[in-house]
Amino acid sequence: MQQRRTYQQSPYYGHQPQHMPSPSSAGSGGGGYYQQSHHDPYNTNPHAAAPVAVPQHVPIDPSTRNRKAKSAGCSAITVLFLMILTAASVAGAAYYYMTEIELPKYNTKLQKEEIEPITEYWSEKYAALENDHHKLQQSTMDVRRELREMDTALQQERRNGARALEEVQNQLAEARNNNPQQQSEQVVVHADTTHLDRRIQELEEMAVHLQHGIQEMSKHAAMEKFGPGPYRIEFELKFDPKVEETAGTDAKYFVVETAPLEMMPHSIYWFLEQVDRKLFQSNSFYINVPHVVQAGPRSKFANENSKSLMRRFKTSGFESLYFQEFNPEFHHHPWTIGFAGRPAGPEFYINLHENFEAHGPGGQGPGGDPCFAKVISGFDTIERLIKTPGKPEDPALMNSLVGIRSAVVLRKQHE
């Protein structure tokens, strides 16, 4: 029976001995590394420690290292992109909140605090202006009625005086034939005519006083509504395209400028109101004579007729002037504008020549025609207007009316 060999522990636990026996010696029964590491299924030496396997060195593949680095970089970029996306979402939400919620609230608050007081202020001013204009219009209507009553009374006094004078002269003639005391009768006649002249003079002074009042009220109303003058009005005309004499050009606008307001306040204010209320719209130029072209409520358009146009002037209260306003410093020179008729208006005309005698004092009746504005641009339109032919039976009347499409007051730039 072979003797069991005693187990000898390696001086370096877990490591290979420096002098490792060869496999041949292990096979001959000598001790060695292979003998010691032989598995003992029966655990004959319970004190012997289990051999420790030494891990072998495995080299790292460089491609694996690069993939890990790239993966880490992609993760960082993804995180950064998500942070940017989150920040953009927050900014968008903040912008939407400010523009769609807070800004309308602020605008509403601003409107209540700033815009509404301004609107209320100007609304009050406009209401006050309309009230003053209504009062002025009522006052002017009263003054006009008084002027008419005074004029009627003046004419009646003149007729009575003329009739009384004629009776006295007849009585005087009879007295001269029958009574030699002629001197006393002459004194009576002189006394009667003196009283009549004094009464006529009083009425004329009252009429002048009322006229000055109308001028002052008209000046105040024009300043309140249209600002300081002079004022400019633009006309747009409608020519008949079938008329050969006026078909060679497309000129249709002209502009007039008023005289200084102090010179003709009543006529200027009247004309501005007529234009501003669009009373001249759909009127027409219908008279063409060598010295003037004249416009009035004569319709060229199918949707209007002359009676309805005249009715608009009457219902507005701006049909004709209250008196024949005239200023010799602004006379009827070429291209000036004047009111036609007695009383003057609403028809107006453009002077084509010097019309001092024809339209000045005594030319068309007592007093001169009011001259209150002049053409400053659009002379080609006036020349085209003059070329409009007249009717064969009455050359003074245009064969085809030239309509007034519009007339507007040109506001100043600072307004």
Short mmCIF file of C-alpha atoms in Angstrom, two decimals:
data_model
loop_
_atom_site.label_atom_id
_atom_site.label_comp_id
_atom_site.label_asym_id
_atom_site.label_seq_id
_atom_site.Cartn_x
_atom_site.Cartn_y
_atom_site.Cartn_z
CA MET A 1 0.00 0.00 0.00
CA GLN A 2 1.41 3.36 -1.10
CA GLN A 3 1.89 6.04 1.57
CA ARG A 4 -0.14 9.27 1.15
CA ARG A 5 1.99 12.34 0.46
CA THR A 6 1.81 15.20 2.85
CA TYR A 7 0.21 18.43 1.36
CA GLN A 8 2.62 21.31 1.22
CA GLN A 9 1.14 24.77 0.94
CA SER A 10 2.71 27.14 -1.51
CA PRO A 11 4.68 29.95 0.10
CA TYR A 12 2.69 32.46 -2.04
CA TYR A 13 -1.01 31.83 -1.57
CA GLY A 14 -2.93 32.28 -4.68
CA HIS A 15 0.16 32.72 -6.88
CA GLN A 16 2.24 30.32 -8.93
CA PRO A 17 5.55 29.16 -7.25
CA GLN A 18 8.79 30.40 -8.68
CA HIS A 19 10.17 26.84 -9.29
CA MET A 20 7.34 24.97 -10.83
CA PRO A 21 8.00 21.20 -11.27
CA SER A 22 7.64 19.73 -14.66
CA PRO A 23 4.78 17.55 -15.61
CA SER A 24 7.08 14.51 -15.73
CA SER A 25 7.95 14.83 -12.10
CA ALA A 26 4.32 15.19 -11.22
CA GLY A 27 3.57 11.99 -12.98
CA SER A 28 6.25 10.08 -11.01
CA GLY A 29 4.66 10.88 -7.71
CA GLY A 30 6.72 13.91 -6.76
CA GLY A 31 5.05 16.98 -5.40
CA GLY A 32 4.51 19.98 -7.62
CA TYR A 33 2.03 22.57 -8.87
CA TYR A 34 -0.02 20.19 -10.90
CA GLN A 35 -0.10 17.75 -8.04
CA GLN A 36 -1.24 20.41 -5.61
CA SER A 37 -3.88 21.76 -7.89
CA HIS A 38 -5.35 18.35 -8.55
CA HIS A 39 -8.90 18.19 -7.52
CA ASP A 40 -9.51 16.28 -4.32
CA PRO A 41 -13.03 14.89 -4.59
CA TYR A 42 -12.88 13.21 -1.22
CA ASN A 43 -11.59 16.22 0.66
CA THR A 44 -8.78 14.26 2.17
CA ASN A 45 -7.16 17.48 3.38
CA PRO A 46 -9.86 19.69 4.77
CA HIS A 47 -7.37 22.33 5.81
CA ALA A 48 -6.17 22.94 2.36
CA ALA A 49 -7.41 26.21 0.78
CA ALA A 50 -9.08 26.14 -2.60
CA PRO A 51 -6.85 27.42 -5.33
CA VAL A 52 -7.57 30.95 -6.50
CA ALA A 53 -7.89 31.44 -10.20
CA VAL A 54 -5.76 34.27 -11.43
CA PRO A 55 -7.76 36.54 -13.83
CA GLN A 56 -6.16 36.86 -17.16
CA HIS A 57 -5.54 40.32 -18.68
CA VAL A 58 -8.01 41.07 -21.48
CA PRO A 59 -6.97 44.00 -23.74
CA ILE A 60 -9.62 46.78 -24.39
CA ASP A 61 -10.73 47.32 -27.96
CA PRO A 62 -10.17 51.02 -29.02
CA SER A 63 -13.36 50.99 -31.10
CA THR A 64 -15.37 50.17 -27.98
CA ARG A 65 -13.84 53.13 -26.18
CA ASN A 66 -14.76 55.48 -29.08
CA ARG A 67 -18.33 54.24 -29.13
CA LYS A 68 -18.72 54.97 -25.43
CA ALA A 69 -17.31 58.46 -25.89
CA LYS A 70 -19.65 59.15 -28.78
CA SER A 71 -22.61 57.85 -26.79
CA ALA A 72 -21.75 60.17 -23.91
CA GLY A 73 -21.46 63.17 -26.32
CA CYS A 74 -24.81 62.41 -27.92
CA SER A 75 -26.41 62.23 -24.51
CA ALA A 76 -25.02 65.67 -23.62
CA ILE A 77 -26.30 67.19 -26.91
CA THR A 78 -29.72 65.66 -26.34
CA VAL A 79 -29.90 67.13 -22.86
CA LEU A 80 -28.81 70.53 -24.17
CA PHE A 81 -31.43 70.40 -26.97
CA LEU A 82 -34.15 69.51 -24.48
CA MET A 83 -33.08 72.42 -22.26
CA ILE A 84 -33.23 74.81 -25.23
CA LEU A 85 -36.59 73.43 -26.32
CA THR A 86 -37.95 73.86 -22.80
CA ALA A 87 -36.65 77.43 -22.61
CA ALA A 88 -38.21 78.24 -26.00
CA SER A 89 -41.54 76.76 -24.90
CA VAL A 90 -41.48 78.85 -21.73
CA ALA A 91 -40.62 81.98 -23.72
CA GLY A 92 -43.42 81.28 -26.20
CA ALA A 93 -45.91 80.77 -23.43
CA ALA A 94 -44.75 84.00 -21.78
CA TYR A 95 -45.05 85.90 -25.09
CA TYR A 96 -48.54 84.53 -25.71
CA TYR A 97 -49.59 85.46 -22.19
CA MET A 98 -48.25 89.00 -22.54
CA THR A 99 -49.64 89.68 -26.03
CA GLU A 100 -52.96 87.90 -25.82
CA ILE A 101 -53.90 88.44 -22.18
CA GLU A 102 -51.94 91.20 -20.51
CA LEU A 103 -51.67 93.57 -23.50
CA PRO A 104 -55.45 93.67 -24.19
CA LYS A 105 -56.01 94.29 -20.49
CA TYR A 106 -53.49 97.13 -20.58
CA ASN A 107 -55.03 98.62 -23.73
CA THR A 108 -58.47 98.48 -22.17
CA LYS A 109 -57.19 100.16 -19.04
CA LEU A 110 -55.35 102.78 -21.12
CA GLN A 111 -58.51 103.47 -23.10
CA LYS A 112 -60.52 103.97 -19.96
CA GLU A 113 -57.91 106.17 -18.30
CA GLU A 114 -56.69 108.27 -21.23
CA ILE A 115 -58.69 107.89 -24.43
CA GLU A 116 -62.19 108.04 -22.97
CA PRO A 117 -61.63 111.38 -21.16
CA ILE A 118 -60.29 112.87 -24.41
CA THR A 119 -63.23 111.50 -26.39
CA GLU A 120 -65.65 112.77 -23.78
CA TYR A 121 -63.99 116.21 -23.84
CA TRP A 122 -64.23 116.56 -27.62
CA SER A 123 -67.76 115.19 -27.61
CA GLU A 124 -68.73 117.91 -25.17
CA LYS A 125 -66.96 120.50 -27.31
CA TYR A 126 -68.76 119.28 -30.43
CA ALA A 127 -72.11 119.29 -28.63
CA ALA A 128 -71.45 122.82 -27.40
CA LEU A 129 -70.46 123.88 -30.91
CA GLU A 130 -73.60 122.37 -32.37
CA ASN A 131 -75.66 124.12 -29.71
CA ASP A 132 -73.98 127.44 -30.47
CA HIS A 133 -74.51 126.88 -34.18
CA HIS A 134 -78.17 126.14 -33.60
CA LYS A 135 -78.51 129.30 -31.52
CA LEU A 136 -76.70 131.29 -34.19
CA GLN A 137 -78.91 129.89 -36.90
CA GLN A 138 -82.01 130.72 -34.87
CA SER A 139 -80.69 134.22 -34.20
CA THR A 140 -79.88 134.80 -37.84
CA MET A 141 -83.35 133.62 -38.82
CA ASP A 142 -84.84 136.09 -36.35
CA VAL A 143 -82.61 138.85 -37.68
CA ARG A 144 -83.55 137.98 -41.22
CA ARG A 145 -87.23 138.14 -40.31
CA GLU A 146 -86.68 141.53 -38.68
CA LEU A 147 -84.82 142.76 -41.75
CA ARG A 148 -87.65 141.69 -43.98
CA GLU A 149 -90.19 143.37 -41.71
CA MET A 150 -88.08 146.52 -41.67
CA ASP A 151 -87.67 146.44 -45.42
CA THR A 152 -91.41 145.96 -45.83
CA ALA A 153 -92.06 148.83 -43.42
CA LEU A 154 -89.53 150.99 -45.24
CA GLN A 155 -91.14 150.31 -48.59
CA GLN A 156 -94.56 150.98 -47.13
CA GLU A 157 -93.36 154.26 -45.63
CA ARG A 158 -91.94 155.28 -48.97
CA ARG A 159 -95.18 154.43 -50.75
CA ASN A 160 -97.20 156.27 -48.10
CA GLY A 161 -94.87 159.22 -48.33
CA ALA A 162 -95.05 159.33 -52.10
CA ARG A 163 -98.84 159.07 -51.98
CA ALA A 164 -99.06 161.75 -49.31
CA LEU A 165 -96.69 163.96 -51.24
CA GLU A 166 -98.75 163.53 -54.39
CA GLU A 167 -101.94 164.41 -52.51
CA VAL A 168 -100.34 167.46 -51.00
CA GLN A 169 -99.05 168.56 -54.37
CA ASN A 170 -102.53 168.18 -55.83
CA GLN A 171 -104.01 170.13 -52.96
CA LEU A 172 -101.33 172.78 -53.42
CA ALA A 173 -102.08 173.06 -57.10
CA GLU A 174 -105.78 173.52 -56.36
CA ALA A 175 -104.98 176.03 -53.65
CA ARG A 176 -102.83 178.03 -55.99
CA ASN A 177 -105.73 178.29 -58.34
CA ASN A 178 -108.29 179.16 -55.67
CA ASN A 179 -106.28 180.64 -52.79
CA PRO A 180 -103.55 183.24 -53.07
CA GLN A 181 -101.96 182.15 -49.72
CA GLN A 182 -99.46 179.79 -51.32
CA GLN A 183 -96.59 180.40 -48.91
CA SER A 184 -98.29 178.68 -45.96
CA GLU A 185 -99.10 175.62 -48.08
CA GLN A 186 -95.46 175.30 -49.10
CA VAL A 187 -94.42 175.27 -45.44
CA VAL A 188 -96.88 172.44 -44.72
CA VAL A 189 -95.52 170.36 -47.61
CA HIS A 190 -91.95 170.92 -46.46
CA ALA A 191 -92.85 169.79 -42.90
CA ASP A 192 -94.54 166.59 -44.12
CA THR A 193 -91.60 165.51 -46.36
CA THR A 194 -89.06 166.24 -43.60
CA HIS A 195 -90.84 163.89 -41.21
CA LEU A 196 -90.95 161.19 -43.86
CA ASP A 197 -87.24 161.53 -44.64
CA ARG A 198 -86.37 161.31 -40.95
CA ARG A 199 -88.37 158.10 -40.59
CA ILE A 200 -86.68 156.55 -43.63
CA GLN A 201 -83.26 157.48 -42.26
CA GLU A 202 -84.04 155.82 -38.92
CA LEU A 203 -85.07 152.60 -40.64
CA GLU A 204 -81.93 152.59 -42.78
CA GLU A 205 -79.73 153.06 -39.71
CA MET A 206 -81.45 150.14 -38.00
CA ALA A 207 -80.88 147.99 -41.09
CA VAL A 208 -77.16 148.82 -41.12
CA HIS A 209 -76.94 147.96 -37.43
CA LEU A 210 -78.57 144.59 -38.02
CA GLN A 211 -76.25 143.92 -40.96
CA HIS A 212 -73.19 144.51 -38.75
CA GLY A 213 -74.64 142.11 -36.20
CA ILE A 214 -75.13 139.44 -38.86
CA GLN A 215 -71.54 139.89 -40.03
CA GLU A 216 -70.15 139.52 -36.51
CA MET A 217 -72.21 136.39 -35.85
CA SER A 218 -71.17 134.91 -39.20
CA LYS A 219 -67.51 135.60 -38.51
CA HIS A 220 -67.71 133.98 -35.08
CA ALA A 221 -69.50 130.91 -36.48
CA ALA A 222 -66.96 130.48 -39.30
CA MET A 223 -64.03 130.71 -36.87
CA GLU A 224 -65.59 128.19 -34.51
CA LYS A 225 -66.40 125.59 -37.16
CA PHE A 226 -63.77 126.04 -39.88
CA GLY A 227 -60.91 127.81 -38.11
CA PRO A 228 -59.19 130.98 -39.33
CA GLY A 229 -59.35 131.77 -43.02
CA PRO A 230 -58.77 132.05 -45.85
CA TYR A 231 -60.49 128.81 -46.83
CA ARG A 232 -60.13 126.60 -49.90
CA ILE A 233 -62.88 124.60 -51.60
CA GLU A 234 -62.31 121.93 -54.25
CA PHE A 235 -64.93 121.26 -56.93
CA GLU A 236 -65.15 118.11 -59.05
CA LEU A 237 -67.19 118.43 -62.24
CA LYS A 238 -68.92 115.85 -64.43
CA PHE A 239 -68.71 116.56 -68.18
CA ASP A 240 -70.74 114.88 -70.86
CA PRO A 241 -68.33 112.61 -72.82
CA LYS A 242 -70.52 112.94 -75.93
CA VAL A 243 -69.82 116.68 -76.28
CA GLU A 244 -67.00 117.02 -78.81
CA GLU A 245 -65.98 120.52 -77.70
CA THR A 246 -65.06 119.28 -74.19
CA ALA A 247 -63.88 115.74 -75.00
CA GLY A 248 -60.23 116.56 -75.71
CA THR A 249 -59.14 116.65 -72.06
CA ASP A 250 -59.95 114.96 -68.76
CA ALA A 251 -59.62 118.08 -66.58
CA LYS A 252 -62.41 118.11 -64.00
CA TYR A 253 -61.11 119.74 -60.77
CA PHE A 254 -60.71 123.36 -59.74
CA VAL A 255 -60.03 125.03 -56.38
CA VAL A 256 -61.25 128.38 -55.09
CA GLU A 257 -59.92 130.40 -52.17
CA THR A 258 -62.09 132.79 -50.18
CA ALA A 259 -61.38 136.42 -49.46
CA PRO A 260 -60.16 137.31 -45.95
CA LEU A 261 -62.94 136.57 -43.48
CA GLU A 262 -63.03 140.16 -42.21
CA MET A 263 -63.90 141.48 -45.67
CA MET A 264 -66.96 139.31 -46.46
CA PRO A 265 -67.82 137.32 -43.31
CA HIS A 266 -71.50 136.68 -44.03
CA SER A 267 -71.03 135.52 -47.64
CA ILE A 268 -68.00 133.36 -46.80
CA TYR A 269 -69.68 131.64 -43.87
CA TRP A 270 -72.81 131.05 -45.95
CA PHE A 271 -70.81 129.52 -48.79
CA LEU A 272 -68.78 127.27 -46.41
CA GLU A 273 -71.95 125.95 -44.81
CA GLN A 274 -73.51 125.25 -48.19
CA VAL A 275 -70.41 123.30 -49.23
CA ASP A 276 -70.00 121.48 -45.91
CA ARG A 277 -73.65 120.40 -45.95
CA LYS A 278 -73.17 119.07 -49.53
CA LEU A 279 -75.90 121.34 -50.85
CA PHE A 280 -74.00 121.97 -54.11
CA GLN A 281 -73.59 118.25 -54.78
CA SER A 282 -75.53 117.25 -57.93
CA ASN A 283 -76.00 120.92 -58.90
CA SER A 284 -74.85 122.00 -62.37
CA PHE A 285 -73.27 124.78 -64.36
CA TYR A 286 -76.00 125.72 -66.82
CA ILE A 287 -75.36 129.33 -67.95
CA ASN A 288 -72.43 130.13 -70.26
CA VAL A 289 -72.21 133.71 -71.47
CA PRO A 290 -69.13 135.72 -72.44
CA HIS A 291 -68.65 137.36 -69.04
CA VAL A 292 -69.68 134.55 -66.58
CA VAL A 293 -70.41 130.85 -66.18
CA GLN A 294 -73.09 130.22 -63.58
CA ALA A 295 -74.09 127.22 -61.45
CA GLY A 296 -77.19 126.48 -59.41
CA PRO A 297 -79.70 123.83 -58.31
CA ARG A 298 -80.23 122.44 -61.81
CA SER A 299 -79.77 118.67 -61.93
CA LYS A 300 -77.69 116.80 -64.48
CA PHE A 301 -77.95 113.50 -62.61
CA ALA A 302 -80.82 111.04 -62.98
CA ASN A 303 -81.25 110.52 -59.22
CA GLU A 304 -81.92 114.23 -58.54
CA ASN A 305 -84.25 116.91 -59.87
CA SER A 306 -84.14 120.68 -59.63
CA LYS A 307 -87.05 120.95 -57.20
CA SER A 308 -85.51 118.52 -54.72
CA LEU A 309 -82.17 120.33 -54.95
CA MET A 310 -83.81 123.67 -54.19
CA ARG A 311 -85.76 122.08 -51.36
CA ARG A 312 -82.46 121.02 -49.75
CA PHE A 313 -81.30 124.63 -49.64
CA LYS A 314 -84.57 125.82 -48.14
CA THR A 315 -84.82 123.16 -45.43
CA SER A 316 -81.19 123.70 -44.40
CA GLY A 317 -81.79 127.42 -43.75
CA PHE A 318 -78.92 128.40 -46.09
CA GLU A 319 -80.84 129.30 -49.23
CA SER A 320 -79.85 132.95 -49.72
CA LEU A 321 -78.02 135.70 -47.86
CA TYR A 322 -79.78 137.95 -45.36
CA PHE A 323 -78.59 141.07 -47.17
CA GLN A 324 -76.53 142.09 -50.21
CA GLU A 325 -73.07 142.08 -48.64
CA PHE A 326 -70.52 143.95 -50.75
CA ASN A 327 -66.95 145.16 -50.24
CA PRO A 328 -65.36 147.37 -52.92
CA GLU A 329 -61.90 146.13 -51.90
CA PHE A 330 -62.74 142.64 -53.22
CA HIS A 331 -64.34 143.31 -56.56
CA HIS A 332 -65.56 141.32 -59.57
CA HIS A 333 -62.23 140.75 -61.32
CA PRO A 334 -61.63 137.79 -63.68
CA TRP A 335 -61.78 134.37 -61.99
CA THR A 336 -63.54 135.70 -58.89
CA ILE A 337 -66.70 134.07 -57.45
CA GLY A 338 -69.94 135.90 -56.76
CA PHE A 339 -73.47 135.11 -55.58
CA ALA A 340 -76.26 135.73 -58.10
CA GLY A 341 -79.79 136.95 -57.48
CA ARG A 342 -81.76 139.26 -55.18
CA PRO A 343 -81.48 138.20 -52.40
CA ALA A 344 -78.10 136.70 -53.27
CA GLY A 345 -77.74 132.92 -53.52
CA PRO A 346 -77.74 130.03 -53.69
CA GLU A 347 -76.63 130.27 -57.32
CA PHE A 348 -73.05 131.47 -57.89
CA TYR A 349 -70.96 132.38 -60.92
CA ILE A 350 -67.34 132.69 -62.03
CA ASN A 351 -66.37 136.05 -63.52
CA LEU A 352 -64.56 135.70 -66.85
CA HIS A 353 -63.92 139.44 -67.38
CA GLU A 354 -63.84 142.67 -65.40
CA ASN A 355 -67.45 142.89 -64.22
CA PHE A 356 -67.30 145.96 -61.99
CA GLU A 357 -70.13 147.76 -63.77
CA ALA A 358 -72.24 144.70 -64.54
CA HIS A 359 -72.15 143.19 -61.03
CA GLY A 360 -71.09 146.10 -58.84
CA PRO A 361 -73.46 148.53 -57.10
CA GLY A 362 -76.34 149.37 -59.43
CA GLY A 363 -75.38 146.79 -62.02
CA GLN A 364 -77.99 144.13 -61.19
CA GLY A 365 -80.08 146.18 -58.75
CA PRO A 366 -79.65 147.95 -55.39
CA GLY A 367 -76.25 147.10 -53.96
CA GLY A 368 -73.61 144.96 -55.64
CA ASP A 369 -73.44 141.20 -55.97
CA PRO A 370 -71.45 139.63 -53.11
CA CYS A 371 -67.95 138.78 -54.40
CA PHE A 372 -66.18 136.54 -51.90
CA ALA A 373 -63.67 134.10 -53.51
CA LYS A 374 -61.41 133.47 -56.51
CA VAL A 375 -60.18 130.50 -58.55
CA ILE A 376 -56.56 129.64 -57.71
CA SER A 377 -56.06 126.33 -59.60
CA GLY A 378 -57.76 124.19 -62.21
CA PHE A 379 -57.95 126.88 -64.89
CA ASP A 380 -57.85 124.14 -67.53
CA THR A 381 -61.13 122.88 -66.08
CA ILE A 382 -62.65 126.38 -66.34
CA GLU A 383 -61.45 126.63 -69.94
CA ARG A 384 -63.08 123.28 -70.68
CA LEU A 385 -66.25 124.52 -68.99
CA ILE A 386 -66.31 127.64 -71.18
CA LYS A 387 -66.13 125.51 -74.33
CA THR A 388 -69.48 123.86 -73.55
CA PRO A 389 -71.85 124.86 -76.39
CA GLY A 390 -75.19 126.54 -75.80
CA LYS A 391 -78.65 125.58 -76.98
CA PRO A 392 -79.60 126.63 -80.49
CA GLU A 393 -82.72 128.45 -79.30
CA ASP A 394 -80.92 130.09 -76.32
CA PRO A 395 -77.12 130.16 -76.56
CA ALA A 396 -76.80 131.41 -72.96
CA LEU A 397 -78.05 128.06 -71.64
CA MET A 398 -75.71 125.09 -72.00
CA ASN A 399 -76.96 122.42 -74.32
CA SER A 400 -75.51 119.76 -72.00
CA LEU A 401 -75.22 120.66 -68.33
CA VAL A 402 -71.90 120.23 -66.52
CA GLY A 403 -72.64 118.59 -63.18
CA ILE A 404 -71.01 119.28 -59.84
CA ARG A 405 -70.06 115.83 -58.61
CA SER A 406 -68.66 117.09 -55.30
CA ALA A 407 -67.56 120.22 -53.45
CA VAL A 408 -65.48 119.91 -50.28
CA VAL A 409 -63.77 122.27 -47.86
CA LEU A 410 -60.04 121.50 -47.86
CA ARG A 411 -58.87 121.29 -44.26
CA LYS A 412 -55.47 122.66 -43.38
CA GLN A 413 -52.62 120.19 -42.76
CA HIS A 414 -52.20 121.05 -39.07
CA GLU A 415 -55.83 120.09 -38.47
#
